[in-house]
GROMACS .gro file of C-alpha atoms in nm:
model
  107
    1MET     CA    1   0.762   3.388   2.746
    2SER     CA    2   1.081   3.590   2.784
    3THR     CA    3   1.167   3.762   3.112
    4ALA     CA    4   1.436   3.988   2.964
    5ALA     CA    5   1.417   4.346   3.084
    6VAL     CA    6   1.323   4.603   2.827
    7GLU     CA    7   1.586   4.875   2.797
    8SER     CA    8   1.456   5.227   2.759
    9PRO     CA    9   1.604   5.433   2.475
   10GLY     CA   10   1.732   5.697   2.720
   11THR     CA   11   1.974   5.459   2.893
   12ARG     CA   12   2.134   5.308   2.587
   13ALA     CA   13   2.321   5.615   2.453
   14PRO     CA   14   2.508   5.703   2.775
   15ARG     CA   15   2.618   5.342   2.823
   16LEU     CA   16   2.733   5.324   2.461
   17ALA     CA   17   2.923   5.653   2.496
   18LEU     CA   18   3.089   5.533   2.816
   19GLY     CA   19   3.191   5.207   2.652
   20LEU     CA   20   3.328   5.390   2.349
   21ALA     CA   21   3.522   5.631   2.574
   22GLY     CA   22   3.672   5.333   2.759
   23LEU     CA   23   3.776   5.174   2.431
   24VAL     CA   24   3.936   5.497   2.308
   25LEU     CA   25   4.120   5.538   2.640
   26ALA     CA   26   4.254   5.182   2.620
   27LEU     CA   27   4.372   5.236   2.262
   28VAL     CA   28   4.543   5.563   2.354
   29VAL     CA   29   4.728   5.409   2.649
   30LEU     CA   30   4.827   5.097   2.455
   31ASN     CA   31   4.959   5.303   2.161
   32ALA     CA   32   5.110   5.592   2.358
   33TRP     CA   33   5.460   5.699   2.270
   34VAL     CA   34   5.691   5.978   2.371
   35SER     CA   35   5.949   6.157   2.158
   36ASP     CA   36   6.322   6.129   2.206
   37ASP     CA   37   6.346   6.480   2.354
   38ALA     CA   38   6.113   6.372   2.633
   39TYR     CA   39   6.364   6.113   2.749
   40ILE     CA   40   6.611   6.393   2.824
   41THR     CA   41   6.359   6.540   3.066
   42PHE     CA   42   6.277   6.192   3.200
   43ARG     CA   43   6.640   6.136   3.295
   44VAL     CA   44   6.664   6.471   3.472
   45VAL     CA   45   6.341   6.399   3.662
   46GLU     CA   46   6.476   6.058   3.767
   47ASN     CA   47   6.803   6.219   3.881
   48VAL     CA   48   6.613   6.474   4.091
   49LEU     CA   49   6.401   6.200   4.247
   50ARG     CA   50   6.721   6.007   4.334
   51GLY     CA   51   6.866   6.320   4.494
   52ASP     CA   52   7.130   6.390   4.227
   53GLY     CA   53   6.988   6.730   4.131
   54LEU     CA   54   6.882   6.896   3.805
   55VAL     CA   55   7.151   6.727   3.597
   56TRP     CA   56   7.196   6.482   3.311
   57ASN     CA   57   7.500   6.319   3.474
   58PRO     CA   58   7.548   6.348   3.850
   59GLY     CA   59   7.832   6.587   3.925
   60GLU     CA   60   7.800   6.788   3.603
   61ARG     CA   61   7.604   7.110   3.649
   62VAL     CA   62   7.440   7.148   3.309
   63MET     CA   63   7.072   7.233   3.254
   64VAL     CA   64   6.965   6.996   2.979
   65TYR     CA   65   6.584   7.010   2.983
   66THR     CA   66   6.428   7.251   2.736
   67HIS     CA   67   6.083   7.305   2.886
   68PRO     CA   68   6.077   7.404   3.255
   69LEU     CA   69   5.696   7.405   3.287
   70TRP     CA   70   5.665   7.046   3.162
   71PHE     CA   71   5.955   6.949   3.390
   72GLY     CA   72   5.778   7.112   3.685
   73LEU     CA   73   5.458   6.921   3.611
   74LEU     CA   74   5.637   6.589   3.558
   75LEU     CA   75   5.845   6.600   3.875
   76PRO     CA   76   5.572   6.563   4.142
   77THR     CA   77   5.358   6.339   3.923
   78SER     CA   78   5.653   6.108   3.851
   79ALA     CA   79   5.716   6.069   4.222
   80LEU     CA   80   5.369   5.912   4.243
   81VAL     CA   81   5.335   5.696   3.930
   82GLY     CA   82   5.670   5.687   3.750
   83VAL     CA   83   5.797   5.916   3.479
   84TRP     CA   84   5.652   5.741   3.171
   85TRP     CA   85   5.302   5.706   3.318
   86ALA     CA   86   5.320   6.064   3.445
   87SER     CA   87   5.399   6.187   3.095
   88VAL     CA   88   5.124   5.986   2.928
   89SER     CA   89   4.859   6.067   3.190
   90LEU     CA   90   4.940   6.440   3.194
   91GLY     CA   91   4.938   6.450   2.815
   92LEU     CA   92   4.606   6.270   2.802
   93GLY     CA   93   4.461   6.493   3.072
   94PHE     CA   94   4.562   6.811   2.890
   95THR     CA   95   4.424   6.673   2.564
   96VAL     CA   96   4.087   6.598   2.725
   97ALA     CA   97   4.081   6.942   2.890
   98SER     CA   98   4.158   7.110   2.557
   99LEU     CA   99   3.884   6.915   2.381
  100ARG     CA  100   3.634   7.011   2.651
  101LEU     CA  101   3.725   7.378   2.611
  102LEU     CA  102   3.692   7.348   2.234
  103VAL     CA  103   3.350   7.183   2.259
  104ARG     CA  104   3.236   7.449   2.504
  105GLU     CA  105   3.349   7.733   2.277
  106VAL     CA  106   3.224   7.584   1.950
  107GLY     CA  107   2.915   7.401   2.070
   0.00000   0.00000   0.00000
């Protein structure tokens, strides 16, 4: 006689959804990439964090980043986790937030 616990149908779907979400998250992080323009902002963020200012090359006062809002979001986040991870995690977070808004509006 088997002593295996019987799983109720109500607990299977949430566990399956959680597992699928974990798999999708792992695939997104493993396949994440950033465009070449992002590396311009990355370098400026790294220069600011080193104390060199909002510059491409220390000593040259030239604003090279093209998107101040993204720069402003990356700067404090990069101080915590590094610039690449900050970019990927912020991008993923905004994607999830957008999808939630879409589901709320449509569904």
